[in-house]
JSON list of C-alpha atoms in Angstrom, two decimals:
[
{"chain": "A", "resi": 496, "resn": "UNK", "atom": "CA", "xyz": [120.54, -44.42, 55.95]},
{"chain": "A", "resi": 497, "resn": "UNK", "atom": "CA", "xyz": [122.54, -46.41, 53.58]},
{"chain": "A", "resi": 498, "resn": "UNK", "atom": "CA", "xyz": [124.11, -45.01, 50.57]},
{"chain": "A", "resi": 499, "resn": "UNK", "atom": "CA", "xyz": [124.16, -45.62, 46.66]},
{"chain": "A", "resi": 500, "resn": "UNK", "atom": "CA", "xyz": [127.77, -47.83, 46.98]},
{"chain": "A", "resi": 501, "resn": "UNK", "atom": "CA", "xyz": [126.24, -49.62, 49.81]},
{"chain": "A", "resi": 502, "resn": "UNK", "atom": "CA", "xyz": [123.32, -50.99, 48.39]},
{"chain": "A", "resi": 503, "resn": "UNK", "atom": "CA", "xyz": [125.19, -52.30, 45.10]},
{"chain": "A", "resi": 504, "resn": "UNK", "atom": "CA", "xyz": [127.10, -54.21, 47.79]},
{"chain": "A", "resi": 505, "resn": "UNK", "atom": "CA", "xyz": [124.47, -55.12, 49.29]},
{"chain": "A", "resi": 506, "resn": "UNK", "atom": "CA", "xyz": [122.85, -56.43, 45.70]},
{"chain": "A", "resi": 507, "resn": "UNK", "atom": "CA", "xyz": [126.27, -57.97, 44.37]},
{"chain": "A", "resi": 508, "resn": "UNK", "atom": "CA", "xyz": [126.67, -60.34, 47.45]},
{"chain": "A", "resi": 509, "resn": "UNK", "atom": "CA", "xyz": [122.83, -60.95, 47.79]},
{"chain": "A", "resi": 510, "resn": "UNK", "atom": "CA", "xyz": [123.67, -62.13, 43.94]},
{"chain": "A", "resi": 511, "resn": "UNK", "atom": "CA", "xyz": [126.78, -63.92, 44.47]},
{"chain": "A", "resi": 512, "resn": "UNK", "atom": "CA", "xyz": [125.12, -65.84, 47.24]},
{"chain": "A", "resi": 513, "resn": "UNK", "atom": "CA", "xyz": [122.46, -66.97, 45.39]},
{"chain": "A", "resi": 514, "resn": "UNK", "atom": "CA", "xyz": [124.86, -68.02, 42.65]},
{"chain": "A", "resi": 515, "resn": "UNK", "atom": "CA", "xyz": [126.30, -70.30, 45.23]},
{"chain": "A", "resi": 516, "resn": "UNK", "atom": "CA", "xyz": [123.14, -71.78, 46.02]},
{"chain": "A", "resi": 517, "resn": "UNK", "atom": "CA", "xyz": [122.30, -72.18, 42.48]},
{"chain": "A", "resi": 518, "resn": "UNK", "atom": "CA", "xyz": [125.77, -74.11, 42.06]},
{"chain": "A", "resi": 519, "resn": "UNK", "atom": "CA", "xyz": [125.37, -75.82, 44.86]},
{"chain": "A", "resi": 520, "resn": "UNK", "atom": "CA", "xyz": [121.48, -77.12, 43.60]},
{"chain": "A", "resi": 521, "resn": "UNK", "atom": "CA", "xyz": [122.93, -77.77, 40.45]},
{"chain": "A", "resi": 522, "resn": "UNK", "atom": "CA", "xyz": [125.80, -80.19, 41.45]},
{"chain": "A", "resi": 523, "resn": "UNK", "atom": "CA", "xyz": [123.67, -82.11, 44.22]},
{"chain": "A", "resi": 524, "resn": "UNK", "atom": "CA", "xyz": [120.09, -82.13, 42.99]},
{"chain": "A", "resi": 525, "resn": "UNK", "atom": "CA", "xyz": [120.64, -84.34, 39.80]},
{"chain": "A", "resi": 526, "resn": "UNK", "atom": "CA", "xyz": [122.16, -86.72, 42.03]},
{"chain": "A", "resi": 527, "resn": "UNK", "atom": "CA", "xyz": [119.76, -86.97, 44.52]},
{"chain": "A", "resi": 528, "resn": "UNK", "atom": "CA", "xyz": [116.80, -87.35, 42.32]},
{"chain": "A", "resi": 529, "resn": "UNK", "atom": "CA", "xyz": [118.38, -90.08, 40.08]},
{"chain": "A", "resi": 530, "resn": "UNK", "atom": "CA", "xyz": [118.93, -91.92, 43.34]},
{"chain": "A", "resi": 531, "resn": "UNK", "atom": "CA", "xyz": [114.96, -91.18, 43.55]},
{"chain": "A", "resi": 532, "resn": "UNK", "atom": "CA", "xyz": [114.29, -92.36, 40.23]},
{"chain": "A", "resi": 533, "resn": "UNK", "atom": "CA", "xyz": [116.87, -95.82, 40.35]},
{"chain": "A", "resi": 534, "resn": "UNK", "atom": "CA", "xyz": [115.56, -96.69, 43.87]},
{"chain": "A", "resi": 535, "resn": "UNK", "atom": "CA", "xyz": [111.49, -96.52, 42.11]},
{"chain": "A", "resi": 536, "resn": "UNK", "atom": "CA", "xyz": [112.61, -97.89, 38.47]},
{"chain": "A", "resi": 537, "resn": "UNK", "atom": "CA", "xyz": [115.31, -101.03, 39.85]},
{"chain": "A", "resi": 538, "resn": "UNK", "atom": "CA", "xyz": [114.66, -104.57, 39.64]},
{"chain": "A", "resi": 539, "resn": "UNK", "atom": "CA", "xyz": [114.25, -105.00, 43.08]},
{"chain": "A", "resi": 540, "resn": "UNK", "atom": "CA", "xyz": [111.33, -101.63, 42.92]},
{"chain": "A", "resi": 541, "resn": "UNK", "atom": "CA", "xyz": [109.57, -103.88, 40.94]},
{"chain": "A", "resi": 542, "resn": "UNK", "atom": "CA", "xyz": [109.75, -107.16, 43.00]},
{"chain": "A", "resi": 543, "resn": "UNK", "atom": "CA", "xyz": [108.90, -105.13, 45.51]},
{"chain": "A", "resi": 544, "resn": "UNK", "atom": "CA", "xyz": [106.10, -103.54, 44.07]},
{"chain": "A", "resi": 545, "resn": "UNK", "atom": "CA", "xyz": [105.04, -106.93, 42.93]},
{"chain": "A", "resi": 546, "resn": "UNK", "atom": "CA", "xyz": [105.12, -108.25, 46.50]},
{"chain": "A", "resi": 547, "resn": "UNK", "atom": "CA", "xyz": [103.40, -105.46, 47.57]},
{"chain": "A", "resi": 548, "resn": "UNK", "atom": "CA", "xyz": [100.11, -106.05, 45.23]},
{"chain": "A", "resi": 549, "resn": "UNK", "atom": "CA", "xyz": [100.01, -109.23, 45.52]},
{"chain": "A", "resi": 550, "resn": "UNK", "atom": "CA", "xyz": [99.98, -108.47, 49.51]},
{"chain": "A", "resi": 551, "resn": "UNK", "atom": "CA", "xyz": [96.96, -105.66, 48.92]},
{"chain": "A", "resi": 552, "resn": "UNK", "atom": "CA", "xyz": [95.01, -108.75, 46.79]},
{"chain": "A", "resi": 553, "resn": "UNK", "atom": "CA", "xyz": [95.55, -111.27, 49.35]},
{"chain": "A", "resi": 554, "resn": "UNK", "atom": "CA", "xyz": [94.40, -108.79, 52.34]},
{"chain": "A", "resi": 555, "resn": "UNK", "atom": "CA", "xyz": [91.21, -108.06, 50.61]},
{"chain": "A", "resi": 556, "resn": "UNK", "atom": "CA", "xyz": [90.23, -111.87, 49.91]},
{"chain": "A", "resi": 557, "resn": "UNK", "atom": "CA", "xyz": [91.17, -112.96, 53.22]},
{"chain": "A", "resi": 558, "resn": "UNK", "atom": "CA", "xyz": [89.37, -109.75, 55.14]},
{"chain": "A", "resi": 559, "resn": "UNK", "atom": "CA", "xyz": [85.85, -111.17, 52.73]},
{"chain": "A", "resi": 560, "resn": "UNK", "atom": "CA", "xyz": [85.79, -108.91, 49.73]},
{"chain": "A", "resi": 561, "resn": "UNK", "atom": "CA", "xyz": [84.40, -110.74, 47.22]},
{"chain": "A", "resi": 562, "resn": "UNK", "atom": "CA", "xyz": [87.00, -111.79, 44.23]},
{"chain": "A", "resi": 563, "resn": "UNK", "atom": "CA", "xyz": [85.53, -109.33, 41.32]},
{"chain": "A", "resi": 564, "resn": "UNK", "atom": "CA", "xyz": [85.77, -106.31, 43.56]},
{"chain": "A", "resi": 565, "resn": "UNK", "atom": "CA", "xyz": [89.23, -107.62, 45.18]},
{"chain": "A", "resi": 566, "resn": "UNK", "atom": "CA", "xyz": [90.13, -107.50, 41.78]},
{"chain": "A", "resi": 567, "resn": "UNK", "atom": "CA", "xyz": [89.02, -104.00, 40.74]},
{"chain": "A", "resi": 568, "resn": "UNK", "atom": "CA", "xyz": [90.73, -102.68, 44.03]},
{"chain": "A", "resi": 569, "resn": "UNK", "atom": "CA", "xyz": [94.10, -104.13, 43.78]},
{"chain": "A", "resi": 570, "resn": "UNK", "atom": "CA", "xyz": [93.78, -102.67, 39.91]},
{"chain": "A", "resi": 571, "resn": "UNK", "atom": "CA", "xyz": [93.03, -99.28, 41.24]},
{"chain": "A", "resi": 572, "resn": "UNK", "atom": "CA", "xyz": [96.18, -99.95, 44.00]},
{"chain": "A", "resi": 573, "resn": "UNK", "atom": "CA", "xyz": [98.58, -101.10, 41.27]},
{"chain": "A", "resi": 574, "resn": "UNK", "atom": "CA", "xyz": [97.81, -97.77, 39.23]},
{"chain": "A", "resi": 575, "resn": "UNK", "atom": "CA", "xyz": [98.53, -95.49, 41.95]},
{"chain": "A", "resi": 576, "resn": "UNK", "atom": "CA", "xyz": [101.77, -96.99, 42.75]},
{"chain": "A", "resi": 577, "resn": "UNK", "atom": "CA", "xyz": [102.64, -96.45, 39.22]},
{"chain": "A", "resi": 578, "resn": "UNK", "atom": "CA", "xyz": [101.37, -93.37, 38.53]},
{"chain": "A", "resi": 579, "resn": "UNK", "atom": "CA", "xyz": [104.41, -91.73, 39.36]},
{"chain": "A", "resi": 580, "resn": "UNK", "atom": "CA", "xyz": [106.26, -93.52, 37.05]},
{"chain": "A", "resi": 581, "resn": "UNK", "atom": "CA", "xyz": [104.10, -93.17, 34.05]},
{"chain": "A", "resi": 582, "resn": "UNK", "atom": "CA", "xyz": [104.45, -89.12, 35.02]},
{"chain": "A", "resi": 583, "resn": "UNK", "atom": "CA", "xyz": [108.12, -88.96, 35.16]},
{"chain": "A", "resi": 584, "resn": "UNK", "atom": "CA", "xyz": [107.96, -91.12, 31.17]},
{"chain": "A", "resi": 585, "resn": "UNK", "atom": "CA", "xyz": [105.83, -88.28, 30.23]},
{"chain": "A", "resi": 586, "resn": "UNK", "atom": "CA", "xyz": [107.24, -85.34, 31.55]},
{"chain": "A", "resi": 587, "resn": "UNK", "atom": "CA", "xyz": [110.79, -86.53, 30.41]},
{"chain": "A", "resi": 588, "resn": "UNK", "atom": "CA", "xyz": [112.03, -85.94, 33.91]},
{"chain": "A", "resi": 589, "resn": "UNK", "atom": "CA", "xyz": [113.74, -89.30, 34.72]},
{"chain": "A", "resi": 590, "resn": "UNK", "atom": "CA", "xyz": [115.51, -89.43, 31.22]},
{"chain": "A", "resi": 591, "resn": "UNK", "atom": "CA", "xyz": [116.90, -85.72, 31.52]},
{"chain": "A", "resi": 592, "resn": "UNK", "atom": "CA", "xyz": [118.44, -86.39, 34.98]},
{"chain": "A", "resi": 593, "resn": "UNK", "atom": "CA", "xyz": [119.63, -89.69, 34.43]},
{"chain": "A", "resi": 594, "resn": "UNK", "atom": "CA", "xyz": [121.42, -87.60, 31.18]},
{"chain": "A", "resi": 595, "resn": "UNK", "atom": "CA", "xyz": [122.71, -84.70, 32.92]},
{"chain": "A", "resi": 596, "resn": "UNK", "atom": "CA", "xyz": [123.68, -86.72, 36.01]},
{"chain": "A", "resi": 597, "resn": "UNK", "atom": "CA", "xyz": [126.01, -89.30, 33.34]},
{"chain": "A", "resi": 598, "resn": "UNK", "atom": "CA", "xyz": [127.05, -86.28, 31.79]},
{"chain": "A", "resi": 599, "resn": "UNK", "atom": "CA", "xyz": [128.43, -85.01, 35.09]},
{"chain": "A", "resi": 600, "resn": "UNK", "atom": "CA", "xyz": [130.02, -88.19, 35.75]},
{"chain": "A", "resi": 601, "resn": "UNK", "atom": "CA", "xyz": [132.14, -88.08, 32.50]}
]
């Protein structure tokens, strides 16, 4: 059976380690997510996203969908791709990495 000292041991490095992994989280995960965020927000995102519409569109006319409901569907395409976007603007996310990340850097 373990004793008294031995579990405050036991608690200080189960604390200590997750102290590490706390640091650790906190030094890599800005960085990773703002690489998220710049690869979804660049120029070439939206190009891309662009491209990839106008792709969806032309799919649906050529595979017979009439033109109105083309229309409505590459609508309802475009919104889900941006979605994600219009959550991050909301929730503040993107703007409080990108500002701890440069405030990192300095």
């Amino acid at each position: 059976m373990m004793g008294e000292t031995e579990r405050r041991k036991y608690k200080i490095k189960d604390a200590e380690e997750v102290a590490e992994i706390f640091e650790a989280l906190s030094t890599h995960l800005p960085n990773m997510i703002r690489s998220i965020l710049d690869s979804l927000f660049s120029p070439q995102a939206a190009a891309d996203m662009g491209k990839a519409v106008a792709e969806f569109y032309r799919n649906l006319k050529e595979g017979g969908i009439p033109e109105e409901e083309a229309l409505k569907m590459t609508k309802s395409y475009l919104s889900t791709l941006t979605r994600w976007g219009e959550f991050m603007k909301g929730a503040k996310i993107g703007s409080v990495i990108h500002e701890r990340a440069e405030n990192k850097e300095e």
